[in-house]
Short mmCIF file of C-alpha atoms in Angstrom, two decimals:
data_model
loop_
_atom_site.label_atom_id
_atom_site.label_comp_id
_atom_site.label_asym_id
_atom_site.label_seq_id
_atom_site.Cartn_x
_atom_site.Cartn_y
_atom_site.Cartn_z
CA MET W 215 13.77 -4.87 34.28
CA GLU W 216 16.71 -4.24 31.97
CA VAL W 217 16.71 -7.90 30.88
CA LEU W 218 13.00 -7.72 30.10
CA VAL W 219 13.56 -4.59 28.03
CA LEU W 220 16.32 -6.35 26.10
CA ILE W 221 14.10 -9.38 25.46
CA LEU W 222 11.19 -7.25 24.29
CA ASP W 223 13.53 -5.15 22.16
CA PHE W 224 14.93 -8.34 20.57
CA ILE W 225 11.43 -9.67 19.83
CA GLY W 226 10.27 -6.33 18.47
CA GLN W 227 13.32 -5.36 16.45
CA GLN W 228 14.75 -8.70 15.36
CA ILE W 229 11.59 -10.79 14.81
CA LEU W 230 8.45 -8.66 14.55
CA ASN W 231 10.36 -6.06 12.54
CA VAL W 232 11.49 -8.66 9.97
CA PRO W 233 8.48 -9.75 7.90
CA ALA W 234 10.30 -12.83 6.57
CA TYR W 235 10.89 -14.21 10.09
CA LEU W 236 7.41 -13.34 11.23
CA VAL W 237 5.68 -14.89 8.21
CA GLY W 238 7.90 -17.98 8.34
CA LEU W 239 7.12 -18.40 12.04
CA ILE W 240 3.39 -17.95 11.53
CA THR W 241 3.45 -20.43 8.64
CA ALA W 242 5.29 -22.99 10.76
CA ILE W 243 2.79 -22.56 13.61
CA GLY W 244 -0.07 -23.05 11.15
CA LEU W 245 1.49 -26.23 9.77
CA ILE W 246 2.05 -27.54 13.29
CA ALA W 247 -1.62 -26.87 14.05
CA LEU W 248 -2.47 -28.89 10.93
CA ARG W 249 -0.31 -31.75 12.32
CA LYS W 250 2.10 -31.75 9.43
CA THR W 251 5.38 -33.64 9.68
CA ALA W 252 8.53 -31.95 10.96
CA GLY W 253 9.92 -31.82 7.43
CA GLN W 254 6.76 -30.18 6.10
CA VAL W 255 6.77 -27.64 8.94
CA ILE W 256 10.42 -26.70 8.40
CA GLY W 257 10.10 -26.67 4.62
CA GLY W 258 6.88 -24.66 4.60
CA GLY W 259 8.17 -22.12 7.11
CA LEU W 260 11.44 -21.67 5.26
CA LYS W 261 9.73 -21.37 1.88
CA ALA W 262 7.33 -18.71 3.19
CA ALA W 263 10.27 -16.82 4.71
CA LEU W 264 12.21 -17.11 1.47
CA GLY W 265 9.19 -15.83 -0.45
CA PHE W 266 9.12 -12.72 1.69
CA LEU W 267 12.87 -12.27 1.29
CA ILE W 268 12.41 -12.53 -2.48
CA LEU W 269 9.63 -9.93 -2.25
CA GLY W 270 11.89 -7.70 -0.16
CA ALA W 271 14.78 -8.13 -2.60
CA GLY W 272 12.51 -7.02 -5.43
CA ALA W 273 11.36 -4.04 -3.37
CA ASP W 274 15.00 -3.08 -2.71
CA VAL W 275 15.71 -3.17 -6.44
CA VAL W 276 12.68 -0.97 -7.15
CA VAL W 277 13.69 1.49 -4.42
CA GLY W 278 17.25 1.55 -5.75
CA SER W 279 16.02 2.45 -9.23
CA LEU W 280 13.50 5.05 -8.07
CA GLU W 281 15.66 7.02 -5.62
CA PRO W 282 18.02 8.47 -8.26
CA LEU W 283 15.01 9.27 -10.46
CA GLY W 284 13.52 11.20 -7.54
CA GLU W 285 16.78 13.11 -7.06
CA LEU W 286 16.89 13.85 -10.77
CA ILE W 287 13.31 15.17 -10.78
CA LEU W 288 13.98 17.39 -7.77
CA GLY W 289 17.19 18.61 -9.36
CA VAL W 290 15.63 19.67 -12.67
CA THR W 291 12.51 21.17 -11.09
CA GLY W 292 14.33 22.95 -8.27
CA ALA W 293 11.63 21.95 -5.76
CA GLN W 294 12.40 22.31 -2.04
CA GLY W 295 10.54 20.79 0.89
CA VAL W 296 10.20 17.60 2.93
CA ILE W 297 9.92 14.08 1.54
CA PRO W 298 8.00 12.05 4.18
CA THR W 299 10.05 9.01 5.09
CA ASN W 300 8.84 6.51 7.68
CA GLU W 301 12.31 5.02 8.18
CA VAL W 302 13.97 8.37 8.85
CA ILE W 303 11.61 9.62 11.53
CA THR W 304 11.47 6.14 13.10
CA ALA W 305 15.25 6.04 13.41
CA PHE W 306 15.26 9.59 14.79
CA ALA W 307 12.59 8.86 17.40
CA ALA W 308 14.06 5.47 18.40
CA VAL W 309 17.01 7.22 20.05
CA GLU W 310 14.75 8.53 22.81
CA PHE W 311 11.72 6.25 22.63
CA GLY W 312 13.20 2.92 21.49
CA ALA W 313 12.66 0.99 24.73
CA THR W 314 9.10 2.23 25.21
CA SER W 315 8.17 1.44 21.61
CA ALA W 316 9.57 -2.10 22.07
CA TYR W 317 7.11 -2.64 24.94
CA VAL W 318 4.26 -1.19 22.89
CA LEU W 319 5.14 -3.30 19.86
CA ALA W 320 5.29 -6.61 21.71
CA LEU W 321 2.22 -5.99 23.86
CA GLY W 322 0.32 -4.50 20.92
CA PHE W 323 0.85 -7.69 18.92
CA VAL W 324 -0.65 -9.69 21.81
CA VAL W 325 -3.60 -7.26 22.04
CA MET W 326 -4.17 -7.67 18.30
CA LEU W 327 -4.30 -11.48 18.66
CA LEU W 328 -6.78 -11.15 21.54
CA PHE W 329 -9.02 -8.87 19.48
CA ALA W 330 -8.77 -11.25 16.54
CA ARG W 331 -9.66 -14.18 18.80
CA PHE W 332 -12.60 -12.66 20.66
CA THR W 333 -14.14 -10.17 18.21
CA PRO W 334 -15.46 -10.54 14.65
CA LEU W 335 -12.26 -8.88 13.36
CA LYS W 336 -10.34 -12.02 12.39
CA TYR W 337 -7.30 -10.27 10.96
CA VAL W 338 -3.69 -10.98 11.90
CA PHE W 339 -1.48 -8.06 10.84
CA LEU W 340 1.84 -9.43 9.54
CA THR W 341 3.58 -6.42 8.00
CA GLY W 342 6.34 -6.13 10.58
CA HIS W 343 7.98 -2.86 9.57
CA HIS W 344 4.62 -1.07 9.58
CA MET W 345 3.98 -2.37 13.10
CA VAL W 346 7.26 -0.74 14.13
CA PHE W 347 6.45 2.56 12.38
CA MET W 348 3.00 2.77 13.97
CA SER W 349 4.25 1.83 17.43
CA VAL W 350 6.90 4.55 17.28
CA MET W 351 4.43 7.18 16.11
CA ILE W 352 1.97 6.29 18.87
CA VAL W 353 4.71 6.35 21.51
CA VAL W 354 6.03 9.74 20.36
CA VAL W 355 2.56 11.30 20.48
CA LEU W 356 1.58 9.75 23.82
CA SER W 357 4.93 10.52 25.46
CA VAL W 358 4.40 14.22 24.93
CA GLY W 359 0.83 13.98 26.20
CA PHE W 360 1.86 11.92 29.25
CA PRO W 361 5.53 12.88 29.84
CA ASP W 362 5.64 11.63 33.44
CA SER W 363 3.98 8.23 33.02
CA GLN W 364 5.83 5.71 30.88
CA TRP W 365 3.55 2.83 31.88
CA LEU W 366 0.48 4.82 30.88
CA VAL W 367 2.10 5.38 27.49
CA ILE W 368 2.84 1.66 27.20
CA LEU W 369 -0.64 0.47 28.20
CA ILE W 370 -2.58 2.97 26.09
CA GLY W 371 -0.10 2.65 23.24
CA ALA W 372 -0.36 -1.16 23.13
CA LEU W 373 -4.16 -0.93 23.18
CA LEU W 374 -4.22 1.60 20.33
CA LEU W 375 -1.71 -0.40 18.29
CA GLY W 376 -3.72 -3.60 18.72
CA VAL W 377 -6.91 -1.78 17.71
CA VAL W 378 -5.47 -0.18 14.59
CA MET W 379 -3.93 -3.48 13.41
CA VAL W 380 -7.27 -5.33 13.44
CA ALA W 381 -9.50 -2.40 12.45
CA ILE W 382 -7.68 -1.06 9.39
CA PRO W 383 -7.73 -4.36 7.45
CA ALA W 384 -11.46 -4.73 8.20
CA PHE W 385 -12.39 -1.51 6.42
CA ALA W 386 -10.54 -2.58 3.26
CA GLN W 387 -11.76 -6.19 3.14
CA PRO W 388 -14.70 -5.79 0.71
CA TRP W 389 -12.33 -4.21 -1.81
CA MET W 390 -9.77 -6.97 -1.19
CA ASN W 391 -12.48 -9.56 -1.83
CA ARG W 392 -13.29 -7.80 -5.10
CA ILE W 393 -9.61 -7.86 -6.13
CA THR W 394 -8.77 -11.44 -5.13
CA GLY W 395 -12.13 -13.07 -5.83
CA ASP W 396 -12.24 -14.74 -2.41
CA ASN W 397 -12.04 -13.94 1.31
CA LYS W 398 -8.72 -15.56 2.23
CA VAL W 399 -6.29 -12.66 2.53
CA ALA W 400 -6.45 -9.07 3.84
CA ILE W 401 -4.34 -5.97 3.40
CA GLY W 402 -2.03 -5.11 6.28
CA HIS W 403 -0.57 -1.75 5.32
CA PHE W 404 -1.06 1.71 6.80
CA GLY W 405 -1.87 3.29 3.46
CA THR W 406 -5.36 1.79 3.58
CA LEU W 407 -7.29 5.07 3.53
CA GLY W 408 -5.73 5.74 0.12
CA TYR W 409 -6.69 2.27 -1.15
CA VAL W 410 -10.29 2.48 0.02
CA ALA W 411 -10.58 6.01 -1.38
CA ALA W 412 -9.18 4.75 -4.69
CA GLY W 413 -11.69 1.90 -4.77
CA ALA W 414 -14.55 4.29 -4.00
CA ALA W 415 -13.37 6.76 -6.65
CA GLY W 416 -13.12 3.96 -9.19
CA GLN W 417 -16.65 2.86 -8.43
CA ALA W 418 -17.95 6.43 -8.73
CA PHE W 419 -16.23 7.43 -11.97
CA GLY W 420 -15.18 4.31 -13.85
CA ARG W 421 -18.22 2.08 -13.98
CA ARG W 422 -18.04 1.24 -17.67
CA SER W 423 -14.29 1.47 -18.12
CA ASN W 424 -12.52 -1.74 -19.10
CA SER W 425 -9.78 -3.20 -16.92
CA THR W 426 -6.18 -2.11 -17.32
CA GLU W 427 -5.41 -5.77 -17.95
CA ASP W 428 -7.62 -5.75 -21.08
CA MET W 429 -5.76 -3.02 -22.88
CA LYS W 430 -5.82 -3.47 -26.66
CA PHE W 431 -2.47 -3.06 -28.40
CA PRO W 432 -1.88 -2.71 -32.15
CA GLN W 433 -0.22 -5.69 -33.81
CA GLY W 434 3.11 -3.87 -33.93
CA LEU W 435 2.95 -3.26 -30.18
CA SER W 436 1.79 -6.75 -29.21
CA PHE W 437 4.91 -7.17 -27.06
CA LEU W 438 3.36 -4.70 -24.60
CA ARG W 439 0.79 -7.32 -23.66
CA ASP W 440 3.47 -8.71 -21.38
CA SER W 441 3.05 -6.62 -18.21
CA MET W 442 6.74 -6.86 -17.29
CA VAL W 443 7.74 -5.52 -20.72
CA ALA W 444 5.08 -2.80 -20.63
CA THR W 445 6.20 -1.69 -17.17
CA THR W 446 9.85 -1.57 -18.22
CA VAL W 447 9.17 0.33 -21.45
CA SER W 448 7.11 2.91 -19.56
CA MET W 449 9.89 3.43 -17.03
CA VAL W 450 12.48 3.71 -19.81
CA LEU W 451 10.45 6.54 -21.37
CA ILE W 452 10.09 8.31 -18.00
CA TYR W 453 13.79 8.00 -17.24
CA MET W 454 14.85 9.20 -20.68
CA VAL W 455 12.65 12.30 -20.41
CA PHE W 456 14.29 13.37 -17.15
CA VAL W 457 17.78 12.31 -18.26
CA VAL W 458 17.53 14.63 -21.27
CA TRP W 459 15.95 17.35 -19.12
CA GLY W 460 18.73 16.96 -16.57
CA MET W 461 21.45 17.28 -19.23
CA ILE W 462 19.81 20.47 -20.52
CA SER W 463 19.08 22.18 -17.18
CA LEU W 464 21.87 20.88 -14.94
CA GLY W 465 24.64 20.08 -17.39
CA ASP W 466 27.57 18.17 -15.91
CA GLU W 467 26.08 18.43 -12.40
CA ALA W 468 23.40 15.90 -13.40
CA TYR W 469 25.95 13.16 -14.01
CA ALA W 470 26.72 12.72 -10.32
CA ILE W 471 23.10 11.81 -9.56
CA LEU W 472 23.47 8.55 -11.49
CA GLY W 473 27.19 8.19 -10.87
CA ALA W 474 27.98 8.76 -14.54
CA ALA W 475 31.28 9.91 -16.00
CA ASP W 476 29.94 11.73 -19.04
CA GLY W 477 26.81 12.35 -21.10
CA SER W 478 26.70 9.01 -22.90
CA ASP W 479 27.29 7.14 -19.64
CA PHE W 480 24.55 9.26 -18.02
CA VAL W 481 22.04 8.18 -20.67
CA MET W 482 22.96 4.50 -20.36
CA GLN W 483 22.89 4.65 -16.56
CA GLY W 484 19.34 5.99 -16.79
CA PHE W 485 18.45 3.22 -19.22
CA MET W 486 19.89 0.60 -16.85
CA GLN W 487 18.00 2.01 -13.86
CA ALA W 488 14.77 1.75 -15.85
CA LEU W 489 15.53 -1.88 -16.69
CA MET W 490 16.29 -2.61 -13.03
CA PHE W 491 12.89 -1.19 -12.11
CA GLY W 492 11.28 -3.82 -14.38
CA VAL W 493 13.44 -6.52 -12.81
CA GLY W 494 12.40 -5.43 -9.31
CA VAL W 495 8.70 -5.50 -10.14
CA ALA W 496 9.05 -8.99 -11.66
CA VAL W 497 10.84 -10.24 -8.54
CA ILE W 498 8.13 -8.76 -6.30
CA LEU W 499 5.40 -10.56 -8.23
CA TYR W 500 7.24 -13.88 -7.96
CA GLY W 501 7.84 -13.43 -4.24
CA VAL W 502 4.15 -12.71 -3.68
CA ARG W 503 3.17 -15.95 -5.43
CA VAL W 504 5.59 -17.96 -3.26
CA VAL W 505 4.32 -16.39 -0.03
CA LEU W 506 0.66 -16.93 -0.87
CA GLY W 507 1.32 -20.50 -1.94
CA GLU W 508 2.71 -21.37 1.50
CA LEU W 509 1.00 -18.98 3.90
CA ILE W 510 -2.64 -19.34 2.88
CA PRO W 511 -2.82 -23.16 3.37
CA ALA W 512 -0.88 -22.90 6.66
CA PHE W 513 -3.29 -20.24 7.92
CA GLU W 514 -6.01 -22.88 7.97
CA GLY W 515 -4.23 -24.25 11.02
CA ILE W 516 -4.10 -20.82 12.68
CA ALA W 517 -7.77 -20.34 11.93
CA ALA W 518 -8.72 -23.71 13.36
CA LYS W 519 -6.61 -23.68 16.54
CA VAL W 520 -5.67 -20.14 17.54
CA VAL W 521 -7.93 -17.58 15.85
CA PRO W 522 -10.90 -19.31 14.21
CA GLY W 523 -11.53 -17.79 10.79
CA ALA W 524 -8.26 -15.84 10.83
CA LYS W 525 -7.01 -14.12 7.71
CA PRO W 526 -3.43 -12.88 7.21
CA ALA W 527 -3.15 -9.13 6.64
CA LEU W 528 -0.15 -8.65 4.36
CA ASP W 529 1.89 -5.85 2.77
CA ILE W 530 0.52 -3.96 -0.25
CA PRO W 531 2.60 -5.76 -2.94
CA ILE W 532 0.37 -8.76 -2.25
CA VAL W 533 -2.22 -7.23 -4.63
CA PHE W 534 0.20 -6.38 -7.44
CA PRO W 535 -0.13 -9.70 -9.34
CA TYR W 536 -3.90 -9.25 -9.63
CA ALA W 537 -3.54 -6.21 -11.94
CA SER W 538 0.09 -5.54 -12.79
CA ASN W 539 -0.74 -2.92 -15.43
CA ALA W 540 -2.81 -1.04 -12.87
CA VAL W 541 0.24 -0.82 -10.61
CA LEU W 542 2.09 1.30 -13.15
CA VAL W 543 -1.00 3.38 -13.97
CA GLY W 544 -1.67 4.04 -10.27
CA PHE W 545 1.97 4.91 -9.60
CA LEU W 546 2.11 7.53 -12.36
CA SER W 547 -1.29 8.97 -11.43
CA SER W 548 -0.33 9.15 -7.75
CA PHE W 549 2.87 10.98 -8.63
CA VAL W 550 0.90 13.51 -10.68
CA GLY W 551 -1.46 13.92 -7.71
CA GLY W 552 1.56 14.55 -5.50
CA LEU W 553 2.83 17.26 -7.84
CA ILE W 554 -0.55 18.98 -7.92
CA GLY W 555 -0.84 18.65 -4.16
CA LEU W 556 2.58 20.28 -3.82
CA ALA W 557 1.41 23.19 -5.98
CA VAL W 558 -1.68 23.64 -3.80
CA LEU W 559 0.43 23.58 -0.62
CA ALA W 560 2.72 26.21 -2.11
CA LEU W 561 -0.30 28.43 -2.79
CA VAL W 562 -1.82 28.12 0.70
CA ASN W 563 1.50 28.14 2.56
CA PRO W 564 1.49 31.90 3.27
CA TRP W 565 -1.88 31.61 5.06
CA LEU W 566 -1.79 28.17 6.68
CA GLY W 567 1.92 27.68 7.16
CA LEU W 568 1.82 24.04 6.06
CA ALA W 569 5.05 22.32 5.10
CA LEU W 570 5.75 21.67 1.44
CA ILE W 571 5.53 17.90 0.93
CA LEU W 572 7.60 16.74 -2.03
CA PRO W 573 6.44 13.62 -3.88
CA GLY W 574 8.76 10.73 -3.09
CA MET W 575 9.00 8.13 -5.85
CA VAL W 576 9.05 5.17 -3.45
CA PRO W 577 5.86 5.91 -1.46
CA HIS W 578 4.07 6.90 -4.64
CA PHE W 579 5.07 3.63 -6.29
CA PHE W 580 3.97 1.31 -3.49
CA THR W 581 0.87 3.14 -2.25
CA GLY W 582 0.02 4.56 -5.67
CA GLY W 583 0.45 1.16 -7.29
CA GLY W 584 -1.82 -0.39 -4.67
CA ALA W 585 -4.37 2.38 -5.19
CA GLY W 586 -4.26 1.66 -8.91
CA VAL W 587 -5.15 -1.98 -8.28
CA PHE W 588 -8.03 -1.01 -5.97
CA GLY W 589 -9.31 1.60 -8.41
CA ASN W 590 -9.05 -0.82 -11.33
CA ALA W 591 -11.05 -3.46 -9.45
CA THR W 592 -14.04 -1.13 -9.22
CA GLY W 593 -13.58 1.21 -12.17
CA GLY W 594 -11.17 -0.26 -14.70
CA ARG W 595 -8.62 1.98 -16.38
CA ARG W 596 -10.41 5.16 -15.38
CA GLY W 597 -10.65 3.93 -11.81
CA ALA W 598 -6.92 3.14 -11.73
CA VAL W 599 -6.08 6.64 -12.95
CA ILE W 600 -8.47 8.48 -10.63
CA GLY W 601 -7.76 6.19 -7.68
CA GLY W 602 -4.01 6.69 -7.97
CA PHE W 603 -4.50 10.45 -8.27
CA VAL W 604 -6.66 10.56 -5.13
CA ASN W 605 -4.01 8.58 -3.25
CA GLY W 606 -1.36 11.06 -4.39
CA LEU W 607 -3.34 13.94 -2.95
CA LEU W 608 -3.90 12.11 0.34
CA ILE W 609 -0.23 11.26 0.90
CA THR W 610 0.60 14.91 0.24
CA PHE W 611 -2.00 16.73 2.34
CA LEU W 612 -2.14 14.30 5.30
CA PRO W 613 1.63 14.37 5.97
CA ALA W 614 1.47 18.16 5.78
CA GLY W 615 -1.19 18.19 8.49
CA LEU W 616 0.63 15.57 10.54
CA MET W 617 3.84 17.55 10.31
CA THR W 618 2.12 20.46 11.99
CA VAL W 619 1.26 18.23 14.95
CA MET W 620 4.65 16.51 14.95
CA GLY W 621 6.32 19.88 14.80
CA GLU W 622 4.64 20.91 18.03
CA LEU W 623 5.78 17.60 19.47
CA GLY W 624 9.41 18.20 18.57
CA PHE W 625 9.79 16.65 15.10
CA ALA W 626 9.49 19.69 12.89
CA ASN W 627 11.79 18.42 10.14
CA SER W 628 10.30 15.00 9.48
CA THR W 629 7.00 13.15 9.37
CA PHE W 630 5.40 9.82 8.51
CA GLY W 631 4.31 9.36 4.92
CA ASP W 632 1.47 6.89 4.36
CA ALA W 633 -2.17 7.89 4.65
CA ASP W 634 -3.13 6.07 7.86
CA PHE W 635 -0.23 7.54 9.81
CA GLY W 636 -1.55 10.91 8.75
CA TRP W 637 -5.17 10.78 9.88
CA PHE W 638 -4.50 8.62 12.96
CA GLY W 639 -1.55 10.73 14.09
CA ILE W 640 -3.47 13.98 13.59
CA LEU W 641 -6.37 12.67 15.69
CA LEU W 642 -4.12 11.48 18.52
CA GLY W 643 -1.86 14.53 18.47
CA THR W 644 -4.75 16.98 18.47
CA SER W 645 -6.53 15.18 21.32
CA LEU W 646 -3.42 15.46 23.53
CA LEU W 647 -2.89 19.19 23.18
CA GLY W 648 -5.14 19.88 26.19
CA ASN W 649 -4.89 18.62 29.80
CA GLU W 650 -3.82 15.06 30.64
CA VAL W 651 -7.16 13.71 31.90
CA LEU W 652 -9.04 14.97 28.87
CA GLY W 653 -6.27 13.54 26.68
CA ILE W 654 -6.69 10.06 28.21
CA ILE W 655 -10.43 10.18 27.65
CA LEU W 656 -10.08 11.34 24.05
CA VAL W 657 -7.45 8.83 22.94
CA LEU W 658 -9.39 5.96 24.53
CA LEU W 659 -12.52 7.25 22.82
CA ILE W 660 -10.66 7.30 19.48
CA GLY W 661 -9.63 3.68 20.00
CA ALA W 662 -13.13 2.64 21.04
CA VAL W 663 -14.78 4.37 18.07
CA LEU W 664 -12.28 2.84 15.64
CA LEU W 665 -12.74 -0.66 17.08
CA GLY W 666 -16.52 -0.35 17.31
CA GLY W 667 -16.78 1.08 13.81
CA ALA W 668 -14.67 -1.76 12.39
CA ILE W 669 -16.78 -4.39 14.15
CA LEU W 670 -19.98 -2.80 12.90
CA PHE W 671 -18.57 -2.58 9.37
CA GLN W 672 -17.46 -6.20 9.53
CA LYS W 673 -20.90 -7.42 10.64
CA ARG W 674 -23.11 -5.16 8.54
CA VAL W 675 -21.04 -4.99 5.37
CA THR W 676 -18.29 -7.59 4.91
CA ASP W 677 -19.97 -10.57 6.59
CA ARG W 678 -23.12 -9.97 4.54
CA GLY W 679 -21.13 -10.40 1.36
CA TRP W 680 -21.26 -6.82 0.06
CA LEU W 681 -18.83 -6.19 -2.78
CA PRO W 682 -18.05 -2.76 -4.21
CA ALA W 683 -19.08 -2.22 -7.83
CA ALA W 684 -21.22 -5.35 -7.71
CA ASN W 685 -23.07 -4.33 -10.90
CA ARG W 686 -19.91 -3.47 -12.80
CA GLN W 687 -19.47 -6.91 -14.37
CA ALA W 688 -23.12 -6.98 -15.41
CA TRP W 689 -22.66 -3.61 -17.13
CA LEU W 690 -19.52 -4.79 -18.89
CA ASP W 691 -21.21 -8.04 -19.94
CA ALA W 692 -24.21 -6.09 -21.25
CA GLU W 693 -21.95 -3.77 -23.25
CA ALA W 694 -20.06 -6.76 -24.62
CA GLU W 695 -23.33 -8.39 -25.62
CA GLU W 696 -24.45 -5.17 -27.31
CA ALA W 697 -21.15 -4.99 -29.17
CA ARG W 698 -21.51 -8.60 -30.31
CA ALA W 699 -25.10 -7.96 -31.43
CA ALA W 700 -24.04 -4.84 -33.33
CA ALA W 701 -21.20 -6.74 -35.02
CA LYS W 702 -23.59 -9.54 -35.96
CA ALA W 703 -26.07 -7.03 -37.39
CA GLN W 704 -23.31 -5.44 -39.46
CA ARG W 705 -22.25 -8.82 -40.81
CA GLU W 706 -25.82 -9.68 -41.72
CA ALA W 707 -26.28 -6.26 -43.37
CA ARG W 708 -23.12 -6.75 -45.45
CA LYS W 709 -24.27 -10.26 -46.36
CA ALA W 710 -27.70 -8.95 -47.41
CA ALA W 711 -26.05 -6.19 -49.46
CA ARG W 712 -23.85 -8.69 -51.25
CA ALA W 713 -26.86 -10.93 -51.95
CA ALA W 714 -28.85 -7.97 -53.29
CA LYS W 715 -25.96 -6.92 -55.56
CA LYS W 716 -25.58 -10.47 -56.81
CA SER W 717 -29.27 -10.71 -57.66
CA GLU W 718 -29.10 -7.40 -59.53
CA THR W 719 -26.24 -8.61 -61.72
CA GLU W 720 -28.09 -11.81 -62.53
#
């Protein structure tokens, strides 16, 4: 038994938990199924793995530049509370539940493949670290509900994990099709409620708003048409605002946040961190292109041999290249939503006793940036702003609610951050607060409803080709045609006026 635990722990922690290994392995399997040569299989698998490592390196650079900015913002504002961090609570829970979560992770991946093979939900979830986070959360919740039955926790946990990994991508697929223009890739990230909400908000409020990628810049600001430059300039402005604020409100104490020796070094350290943010985003976009270039063709082999019609469900940065300006817009809007959500929580705290959830720069960048892309796809610039804002509210209020449940389960000082952990964890945790038999019935019912709802959505909505904001392009084209007609009429009027003036002088 101990050997089996070690093997499952190795598979879960060292392979499934490393997206680069998992994606490289899946790519190699797909190329083998396509009967490629050994050299093509090795080269394709390595290139896909390298692409994910490049993506991860870019993400590390972005995180490294955002963390000191977050500390600086908290320092100058004096805010106190909890910043939801998936990695922290996962590490905390793994001490007691590591072996059980390894079982759930490995078996849940198999359950996901079975669902993908035998149901209409042809999604293969490949975001390894989110598999680990979700498996740990499920195990923690179920272990408190069923403290004397580890195997019950493992069996139900693996079933729930498999369900959530095929169901969540299904609900977001119409919006992904709108973003990518095809039906070849899905989103595999447990912030999906925020992305779908952003897409719906964009469709509701931004119908006639032009895309963030069509922003018009004056001639003197033409350099901002380059998304990497625009992103970097925006972050430089943000950093400089809080650097100056920090020097005013904190004085010399602010220098330590950026590891600066004095005021001038503090300013330049902030400037460098802003530049590194732009570098990180550029690296992420390149890594995404490499991964897609290798993984999508290889997945034809998976689809043909293992899971017919399979689509890879990948991490949220996969959508960033489709609207890079929207990423920045969504990030900033999500952060504002987080600040307003924090203010609301502070107001209701005396009555509801909810924890104060501080806006973390990293979750707001990745989930807010993704929400911006989804909102932009259905509502242009206005959709990106509103969609990011809605996401910011969700990843503030949902962790606050989840923390109440997790607090009763023994994790009062930490919680998971992204939207899907929030609503799914609240449902599971609440259902297990009664007796054990009722708890089993309720959690199985939750899984059945989620799976059934996803299948119904897939058949009735996605498979029938529905796209959100289907009339948006027609509206934009009509407005463009009206603008062209108006411009033509003005030209003709000016021409007629000149002709009339000329005839008068003659």
